Coordinates of N, CA and C in Angstrom, one line a residue:
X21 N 179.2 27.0 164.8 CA 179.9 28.3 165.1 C 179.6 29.4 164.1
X22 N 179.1 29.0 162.8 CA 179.0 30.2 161.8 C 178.0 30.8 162.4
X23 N 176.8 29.7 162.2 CA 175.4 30.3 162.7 C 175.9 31.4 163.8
X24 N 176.4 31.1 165.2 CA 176.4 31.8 165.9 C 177.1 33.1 165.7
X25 N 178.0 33.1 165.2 CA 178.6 34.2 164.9 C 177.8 35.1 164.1
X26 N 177.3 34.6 163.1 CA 176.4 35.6 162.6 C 175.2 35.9 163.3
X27 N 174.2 35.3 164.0 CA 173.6 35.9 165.4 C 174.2 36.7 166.2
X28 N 175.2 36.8 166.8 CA 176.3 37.5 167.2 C 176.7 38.8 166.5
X29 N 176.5 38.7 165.0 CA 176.9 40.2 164.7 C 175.5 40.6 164.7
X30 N 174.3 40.2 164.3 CA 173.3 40.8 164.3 C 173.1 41.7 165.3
X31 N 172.8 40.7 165.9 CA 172.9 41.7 167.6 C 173.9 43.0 168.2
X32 N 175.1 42.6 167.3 CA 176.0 43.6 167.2 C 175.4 45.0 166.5
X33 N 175.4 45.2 164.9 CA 174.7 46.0 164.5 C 173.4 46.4 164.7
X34 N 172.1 45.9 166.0 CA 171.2 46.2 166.1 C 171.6 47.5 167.2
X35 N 173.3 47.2 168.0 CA 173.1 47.9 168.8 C 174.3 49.4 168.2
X36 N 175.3 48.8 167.5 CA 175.7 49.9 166.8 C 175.9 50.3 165.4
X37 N 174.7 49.9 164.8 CA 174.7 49.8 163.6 C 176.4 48.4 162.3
X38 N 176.3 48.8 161.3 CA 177.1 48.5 160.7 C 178.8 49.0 160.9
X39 N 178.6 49.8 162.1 CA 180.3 50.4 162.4 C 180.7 49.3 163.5
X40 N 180.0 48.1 163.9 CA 180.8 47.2 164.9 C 181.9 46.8 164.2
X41 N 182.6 46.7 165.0 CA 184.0 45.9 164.7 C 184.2 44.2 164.8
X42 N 185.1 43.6 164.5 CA 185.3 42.1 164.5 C 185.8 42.1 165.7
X43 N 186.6 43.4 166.4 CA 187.2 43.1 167.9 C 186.1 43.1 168.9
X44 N 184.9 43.5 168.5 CA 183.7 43.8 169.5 C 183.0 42.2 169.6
X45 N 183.0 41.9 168.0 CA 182.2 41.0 168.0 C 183.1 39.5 168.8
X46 N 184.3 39.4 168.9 CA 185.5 38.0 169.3 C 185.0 38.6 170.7
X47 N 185.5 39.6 171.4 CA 184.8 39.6 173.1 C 183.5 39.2 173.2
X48 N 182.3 39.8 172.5 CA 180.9 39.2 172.7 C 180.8 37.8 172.7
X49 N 181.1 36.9 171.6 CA 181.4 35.6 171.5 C 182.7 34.9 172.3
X50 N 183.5 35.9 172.9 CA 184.7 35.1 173.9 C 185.0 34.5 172.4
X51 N 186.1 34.5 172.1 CA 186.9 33.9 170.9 C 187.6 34.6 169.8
X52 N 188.6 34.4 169.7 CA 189.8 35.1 169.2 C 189.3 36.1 167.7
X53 N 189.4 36.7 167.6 CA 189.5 36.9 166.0 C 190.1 36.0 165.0
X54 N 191.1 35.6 165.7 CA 191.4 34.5 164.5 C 190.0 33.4 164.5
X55 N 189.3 32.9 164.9 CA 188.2 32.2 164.9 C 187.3 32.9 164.2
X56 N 187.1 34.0 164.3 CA 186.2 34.6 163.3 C 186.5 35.0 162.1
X57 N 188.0 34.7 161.6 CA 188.2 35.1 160.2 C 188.8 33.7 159.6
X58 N 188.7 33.0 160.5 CA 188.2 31.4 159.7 C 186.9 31.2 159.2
X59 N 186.2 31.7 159.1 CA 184.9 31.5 159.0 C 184.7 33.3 158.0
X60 N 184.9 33.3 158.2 CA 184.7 35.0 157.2 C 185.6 36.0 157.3
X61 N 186.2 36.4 156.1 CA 187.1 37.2 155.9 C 187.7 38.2 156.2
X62 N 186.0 38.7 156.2 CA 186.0 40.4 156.7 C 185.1 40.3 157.4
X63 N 184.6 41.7 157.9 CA 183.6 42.3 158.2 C 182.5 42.1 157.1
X64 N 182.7 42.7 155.8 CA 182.0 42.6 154.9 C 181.5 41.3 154.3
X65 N 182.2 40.3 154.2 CA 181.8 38.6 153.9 C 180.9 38.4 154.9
X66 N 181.1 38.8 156.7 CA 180.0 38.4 157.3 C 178.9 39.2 157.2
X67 N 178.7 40.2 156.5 CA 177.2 41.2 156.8 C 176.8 40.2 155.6
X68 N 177.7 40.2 154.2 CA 177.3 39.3 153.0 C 176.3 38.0 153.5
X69 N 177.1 37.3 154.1 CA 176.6 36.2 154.8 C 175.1 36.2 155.2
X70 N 175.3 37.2 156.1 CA 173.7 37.5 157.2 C 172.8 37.7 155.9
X71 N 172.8 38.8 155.1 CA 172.1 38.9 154.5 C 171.9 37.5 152.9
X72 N 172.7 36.9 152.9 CA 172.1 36.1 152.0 C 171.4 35.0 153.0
X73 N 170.9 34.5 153.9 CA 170.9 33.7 154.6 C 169.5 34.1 155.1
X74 N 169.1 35.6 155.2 CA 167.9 36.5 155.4 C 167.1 36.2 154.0
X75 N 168.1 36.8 152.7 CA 167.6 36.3 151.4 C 166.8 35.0 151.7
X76 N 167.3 33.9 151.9 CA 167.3 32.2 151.6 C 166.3 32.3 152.8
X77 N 165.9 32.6 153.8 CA 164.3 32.4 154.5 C 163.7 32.8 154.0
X78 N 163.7 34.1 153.5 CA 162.4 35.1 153.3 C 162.0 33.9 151.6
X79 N 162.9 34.1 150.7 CA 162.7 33.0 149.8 C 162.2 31.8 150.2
X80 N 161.9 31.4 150.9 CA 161.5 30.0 151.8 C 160.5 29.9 152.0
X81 N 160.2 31.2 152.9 CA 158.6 31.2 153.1 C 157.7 31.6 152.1
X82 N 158.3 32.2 150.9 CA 157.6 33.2 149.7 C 157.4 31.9 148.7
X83 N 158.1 31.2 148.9 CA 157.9 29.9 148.2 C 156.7 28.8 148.4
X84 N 156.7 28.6 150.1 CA 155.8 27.8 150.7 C 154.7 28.1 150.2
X85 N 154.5 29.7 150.4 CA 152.6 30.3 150.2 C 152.5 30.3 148.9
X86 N 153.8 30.2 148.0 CA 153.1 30.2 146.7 C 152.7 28.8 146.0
X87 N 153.4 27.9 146.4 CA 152.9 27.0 146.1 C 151.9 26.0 146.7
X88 N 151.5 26.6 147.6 CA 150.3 25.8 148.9 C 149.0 26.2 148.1
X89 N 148.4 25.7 148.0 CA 147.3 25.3 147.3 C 145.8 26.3 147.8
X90 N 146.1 26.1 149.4 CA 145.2 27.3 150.0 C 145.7 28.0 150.2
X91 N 146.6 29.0 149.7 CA 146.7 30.0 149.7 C 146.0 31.3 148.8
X92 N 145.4 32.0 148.9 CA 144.6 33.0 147.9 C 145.6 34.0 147.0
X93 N 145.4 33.6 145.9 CA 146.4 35.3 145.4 C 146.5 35.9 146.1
X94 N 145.7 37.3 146.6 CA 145.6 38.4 147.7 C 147.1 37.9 148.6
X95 N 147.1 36.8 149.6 CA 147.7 35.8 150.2 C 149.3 35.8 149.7
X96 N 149.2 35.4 148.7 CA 150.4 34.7 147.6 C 151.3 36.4 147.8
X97 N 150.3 37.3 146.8 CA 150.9 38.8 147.0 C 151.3 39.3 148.1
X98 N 150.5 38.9 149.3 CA 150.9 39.7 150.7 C 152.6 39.2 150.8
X99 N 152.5 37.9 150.7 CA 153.6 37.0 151.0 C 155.0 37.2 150.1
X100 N 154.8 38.2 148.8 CA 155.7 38.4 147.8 C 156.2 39.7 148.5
X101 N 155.6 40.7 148.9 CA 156.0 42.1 148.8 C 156.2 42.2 150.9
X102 N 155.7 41.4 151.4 CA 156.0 41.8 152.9 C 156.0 40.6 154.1
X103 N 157.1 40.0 153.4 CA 157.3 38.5 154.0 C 158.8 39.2 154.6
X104 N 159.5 38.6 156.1 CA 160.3 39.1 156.9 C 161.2 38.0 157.5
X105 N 162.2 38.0 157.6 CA 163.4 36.8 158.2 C 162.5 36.5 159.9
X106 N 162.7 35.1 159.3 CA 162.7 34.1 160.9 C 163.9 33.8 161.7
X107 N 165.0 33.1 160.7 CA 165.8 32.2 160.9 C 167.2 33.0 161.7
X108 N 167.8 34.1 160.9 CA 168.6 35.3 161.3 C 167.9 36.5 161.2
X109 N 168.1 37.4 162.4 CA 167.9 39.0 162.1 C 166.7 39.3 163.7
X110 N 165.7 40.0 163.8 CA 165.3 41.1 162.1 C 166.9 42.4 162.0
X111 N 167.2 42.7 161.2 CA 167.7 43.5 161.5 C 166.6 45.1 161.3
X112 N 167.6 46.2 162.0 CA 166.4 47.4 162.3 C 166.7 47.6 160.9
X113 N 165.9 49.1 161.1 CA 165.7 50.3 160.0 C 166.9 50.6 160.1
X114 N 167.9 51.3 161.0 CA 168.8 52.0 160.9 C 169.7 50.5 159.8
X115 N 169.9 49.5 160.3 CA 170.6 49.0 159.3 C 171.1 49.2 157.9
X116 N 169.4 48.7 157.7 CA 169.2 48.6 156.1 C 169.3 49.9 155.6
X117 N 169.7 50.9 156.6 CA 169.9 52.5 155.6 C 171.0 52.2 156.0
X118 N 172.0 51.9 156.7 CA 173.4 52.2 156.9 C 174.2 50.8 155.4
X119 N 173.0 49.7 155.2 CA 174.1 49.1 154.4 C 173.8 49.7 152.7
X120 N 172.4 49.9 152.6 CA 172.6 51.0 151.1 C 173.4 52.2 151.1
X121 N 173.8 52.8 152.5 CA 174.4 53.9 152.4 C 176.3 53.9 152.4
X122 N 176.7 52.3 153.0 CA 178.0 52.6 153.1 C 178.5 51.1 152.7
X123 N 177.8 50.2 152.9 CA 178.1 49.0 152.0 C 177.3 48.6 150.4
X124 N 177.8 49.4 149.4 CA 177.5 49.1 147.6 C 177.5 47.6 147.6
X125 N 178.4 46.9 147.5 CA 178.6 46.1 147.0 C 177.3 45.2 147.6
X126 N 177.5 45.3 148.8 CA 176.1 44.5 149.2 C 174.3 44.8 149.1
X127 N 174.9 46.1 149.1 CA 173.4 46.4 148.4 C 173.3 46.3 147.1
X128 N 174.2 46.5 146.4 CA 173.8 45.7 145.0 C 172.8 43.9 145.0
X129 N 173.6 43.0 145.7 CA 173.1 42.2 146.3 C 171.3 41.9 146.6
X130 N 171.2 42.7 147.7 CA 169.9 42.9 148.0 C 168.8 43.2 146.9
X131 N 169.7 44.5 145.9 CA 168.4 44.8 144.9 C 168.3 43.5 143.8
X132 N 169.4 42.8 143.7 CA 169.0 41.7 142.8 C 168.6 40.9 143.2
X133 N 168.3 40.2 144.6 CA 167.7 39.7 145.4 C 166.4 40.3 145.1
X134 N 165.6 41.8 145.1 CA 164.0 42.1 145.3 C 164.1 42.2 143.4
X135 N 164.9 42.0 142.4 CA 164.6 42.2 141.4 C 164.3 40.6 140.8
X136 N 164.9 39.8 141.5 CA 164.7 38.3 141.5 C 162.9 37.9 142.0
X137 N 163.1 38.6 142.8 CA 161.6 38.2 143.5 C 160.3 39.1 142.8
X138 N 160.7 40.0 142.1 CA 159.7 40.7 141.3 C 159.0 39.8 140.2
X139 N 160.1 39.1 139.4 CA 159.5 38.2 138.7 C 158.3 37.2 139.1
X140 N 158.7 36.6 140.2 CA 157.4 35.9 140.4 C 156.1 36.5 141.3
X141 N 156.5 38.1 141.7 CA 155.3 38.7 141.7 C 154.7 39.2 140.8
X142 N 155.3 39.6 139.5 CA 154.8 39.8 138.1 C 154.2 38.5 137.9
X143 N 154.7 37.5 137.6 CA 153.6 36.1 137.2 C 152.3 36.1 138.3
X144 N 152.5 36.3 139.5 CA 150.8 36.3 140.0 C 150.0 37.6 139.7
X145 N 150.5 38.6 139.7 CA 149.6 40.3 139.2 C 149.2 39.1 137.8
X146 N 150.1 39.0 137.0 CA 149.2 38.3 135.5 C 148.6 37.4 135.8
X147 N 148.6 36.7 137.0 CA 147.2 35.6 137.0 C 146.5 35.7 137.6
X148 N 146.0 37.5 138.5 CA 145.2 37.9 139.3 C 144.8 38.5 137.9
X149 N 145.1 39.2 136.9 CA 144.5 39.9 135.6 C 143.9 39.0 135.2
X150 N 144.4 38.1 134.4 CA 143.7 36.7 133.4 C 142.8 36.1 134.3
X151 N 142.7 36.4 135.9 CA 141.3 35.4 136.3 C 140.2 37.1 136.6
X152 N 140.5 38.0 136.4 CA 139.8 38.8 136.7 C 139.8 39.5 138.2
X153 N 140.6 39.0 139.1 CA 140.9 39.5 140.6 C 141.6 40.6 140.7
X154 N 142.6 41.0 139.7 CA 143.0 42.3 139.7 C 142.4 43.1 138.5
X155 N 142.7 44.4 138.5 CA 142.2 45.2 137.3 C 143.7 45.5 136.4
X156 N 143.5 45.5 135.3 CA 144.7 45.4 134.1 C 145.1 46.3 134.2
X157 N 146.8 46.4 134.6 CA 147.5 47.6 134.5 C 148.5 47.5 134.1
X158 N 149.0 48.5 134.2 CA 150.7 48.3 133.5 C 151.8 48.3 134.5
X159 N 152.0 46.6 134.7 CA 152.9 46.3 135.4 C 154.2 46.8 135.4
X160 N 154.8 47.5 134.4 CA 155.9 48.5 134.5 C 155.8 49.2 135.4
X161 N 154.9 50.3 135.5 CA 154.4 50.9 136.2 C 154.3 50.4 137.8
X162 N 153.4 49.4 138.2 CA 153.8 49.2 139.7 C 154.5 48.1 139.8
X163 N 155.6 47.5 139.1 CA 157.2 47.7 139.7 C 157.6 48.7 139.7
X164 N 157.8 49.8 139.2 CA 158.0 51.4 139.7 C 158.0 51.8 140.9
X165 N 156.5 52.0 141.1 CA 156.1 52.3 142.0 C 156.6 51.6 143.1
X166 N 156.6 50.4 143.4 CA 156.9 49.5 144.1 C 158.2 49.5 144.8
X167 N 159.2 49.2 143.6 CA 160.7 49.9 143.8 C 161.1 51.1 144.4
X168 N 160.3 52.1 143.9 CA 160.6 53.5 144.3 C 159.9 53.5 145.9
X169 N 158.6 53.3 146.2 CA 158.8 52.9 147.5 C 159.4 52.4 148.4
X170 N 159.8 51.4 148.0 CA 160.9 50.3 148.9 C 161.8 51.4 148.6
X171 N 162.6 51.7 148.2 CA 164.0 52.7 148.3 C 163.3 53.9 149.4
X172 N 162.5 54.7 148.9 CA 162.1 55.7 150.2 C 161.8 55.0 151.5
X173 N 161.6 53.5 151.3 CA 161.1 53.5 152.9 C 162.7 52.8 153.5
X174 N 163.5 52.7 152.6 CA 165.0 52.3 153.5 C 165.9 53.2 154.1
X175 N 165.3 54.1 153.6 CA 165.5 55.6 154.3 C 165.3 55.8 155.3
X176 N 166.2 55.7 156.2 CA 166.0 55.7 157.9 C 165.2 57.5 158.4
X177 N 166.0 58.2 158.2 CA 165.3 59.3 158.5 C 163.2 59.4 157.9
X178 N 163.3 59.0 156.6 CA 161.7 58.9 156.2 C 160.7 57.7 157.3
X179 N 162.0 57.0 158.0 CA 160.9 56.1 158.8 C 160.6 56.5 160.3
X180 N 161.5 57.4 160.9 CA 162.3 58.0 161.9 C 160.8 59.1 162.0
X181 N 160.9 60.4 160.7 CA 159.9 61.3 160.8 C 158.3 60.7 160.6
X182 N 158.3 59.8 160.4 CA 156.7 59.4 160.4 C 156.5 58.0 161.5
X183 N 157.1 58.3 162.2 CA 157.2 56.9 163.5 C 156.8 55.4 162.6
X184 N 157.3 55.2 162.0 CA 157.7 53.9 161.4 C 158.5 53.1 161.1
X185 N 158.1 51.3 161.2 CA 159.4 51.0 161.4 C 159.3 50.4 160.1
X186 N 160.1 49.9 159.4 CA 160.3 49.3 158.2 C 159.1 48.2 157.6
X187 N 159.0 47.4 158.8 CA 158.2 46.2 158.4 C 156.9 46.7 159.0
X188 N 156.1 47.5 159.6 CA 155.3 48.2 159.4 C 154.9 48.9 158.4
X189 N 155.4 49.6 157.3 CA 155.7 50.2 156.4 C 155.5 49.7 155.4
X190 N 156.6 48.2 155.0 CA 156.3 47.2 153.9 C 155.1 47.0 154.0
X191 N 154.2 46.3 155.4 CA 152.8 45.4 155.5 C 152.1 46.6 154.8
X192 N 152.3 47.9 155.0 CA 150.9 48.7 155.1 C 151.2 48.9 153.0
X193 N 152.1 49.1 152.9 CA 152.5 49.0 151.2 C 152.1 47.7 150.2
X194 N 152.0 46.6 151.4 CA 151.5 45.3 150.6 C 150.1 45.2 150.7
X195 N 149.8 45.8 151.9 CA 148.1 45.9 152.1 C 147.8 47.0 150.5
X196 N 148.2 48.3 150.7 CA 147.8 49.5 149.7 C 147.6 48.7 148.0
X197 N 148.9 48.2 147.9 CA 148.7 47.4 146.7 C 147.6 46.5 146.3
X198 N 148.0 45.5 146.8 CA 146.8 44.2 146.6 C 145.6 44.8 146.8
X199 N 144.5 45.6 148.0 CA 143.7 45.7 148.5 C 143.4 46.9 147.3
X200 N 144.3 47.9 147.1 CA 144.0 48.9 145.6 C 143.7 48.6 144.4
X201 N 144.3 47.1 144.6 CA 143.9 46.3 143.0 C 142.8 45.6 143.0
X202 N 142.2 45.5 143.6 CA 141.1 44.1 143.7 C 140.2 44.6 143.5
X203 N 139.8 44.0 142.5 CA 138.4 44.4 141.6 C 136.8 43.8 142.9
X204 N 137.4 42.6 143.5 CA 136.2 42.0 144.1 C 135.5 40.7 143.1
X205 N 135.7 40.7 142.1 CA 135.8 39.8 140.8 C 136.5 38.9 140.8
X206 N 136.2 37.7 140.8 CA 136.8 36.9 140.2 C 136.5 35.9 139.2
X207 N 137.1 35.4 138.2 CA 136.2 35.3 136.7 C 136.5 33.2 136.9
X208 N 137.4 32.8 138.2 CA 137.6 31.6 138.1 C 136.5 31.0 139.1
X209 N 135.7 31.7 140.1 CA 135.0 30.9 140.3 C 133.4 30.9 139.9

């Protein structure tokens, strides 16, 4: 029943953003409110939920390609910076601007979630440098860059004026990167 319920809100917020209510979501699902606040407190525990749950795939699959043996750096990187939920979601663009814009606590959340995941894109940039596949730069710098992008592109209106959807956006930012970095070099084989 969780699972579904949280399917259930997704689909909710796809259609009215983050202002659905728990009364919308008990008629969609036929089931009391009190059913749904056995299982989650608020409104806010359940968007918590969805999104850690989005967290725990996207970690999943970022995990598989990094540790699969055929996978190429280039590959590994694509997979770090523009990997997208299977299991729950997708949720839209307007979301992810409505939950940095009116739910904090959970976007705090999220950014420690992409600042968790920076780390082990910083360990492959340093072992695309040490084998020679990338060119040496100052990784301070594009996590910068990187961050500051991702924040402009969760900006619903910035994806709105240039007909773009979010995860169009990431891919073409994960392409720019990796594809910007690559020397064509590699010093391991």
């Amino acid at each position: 029943m969780r699972t579904r319920i949280m399917q259930a809100a997704v689909e909710a917020m796809q259609e009215h953003g983050i202002r659905f209510t728990m009364s919308d979501l008990a008629r969609r699902l036929a089931v009391s409110k009190s059913t749904l606040y056995a299982y989650f407190s608020s409104k806010e525990a359940l968007v918590g939920a969805i999104l850690e749950a989005i967290a725990a795939d996207i970690q999943k699959q970022q995990e598989e390609k990094i540790q699969s043996s055929s996978t190429s750096l280039p590959e590994k990187l694509r997979a770090m910076l523009a990997t997208f939920p299977k299991t729950i979601g997708p949720l839209n663009d307007r979301i992810i601007d409505d939950i940095r814009r009116h739910m904090p606590n959970e976007w705090t959340k999220i950014e420690k979630f992409r600042h968790s995941r920076w780390l082990i894109t910083e360990q492959l940039l340093q072992q695309g440098i040490a084998c020679g596949l990338l060119r040496p730069v100052n990784l301070a710098i594009v996590r910068a860059m990187l961050f500051g992008t991702i924040d402009e592109l969760a900006n619903y209106q910035f994806l709105v004026q240039n007909n773009l959807t979010f995860r169009d956006a990431l891919t073409t930012v994960a392409d720019i990167l990796v594809n910007g970095l690559a020397t064509g070099q590699n010093k391991e084989e």
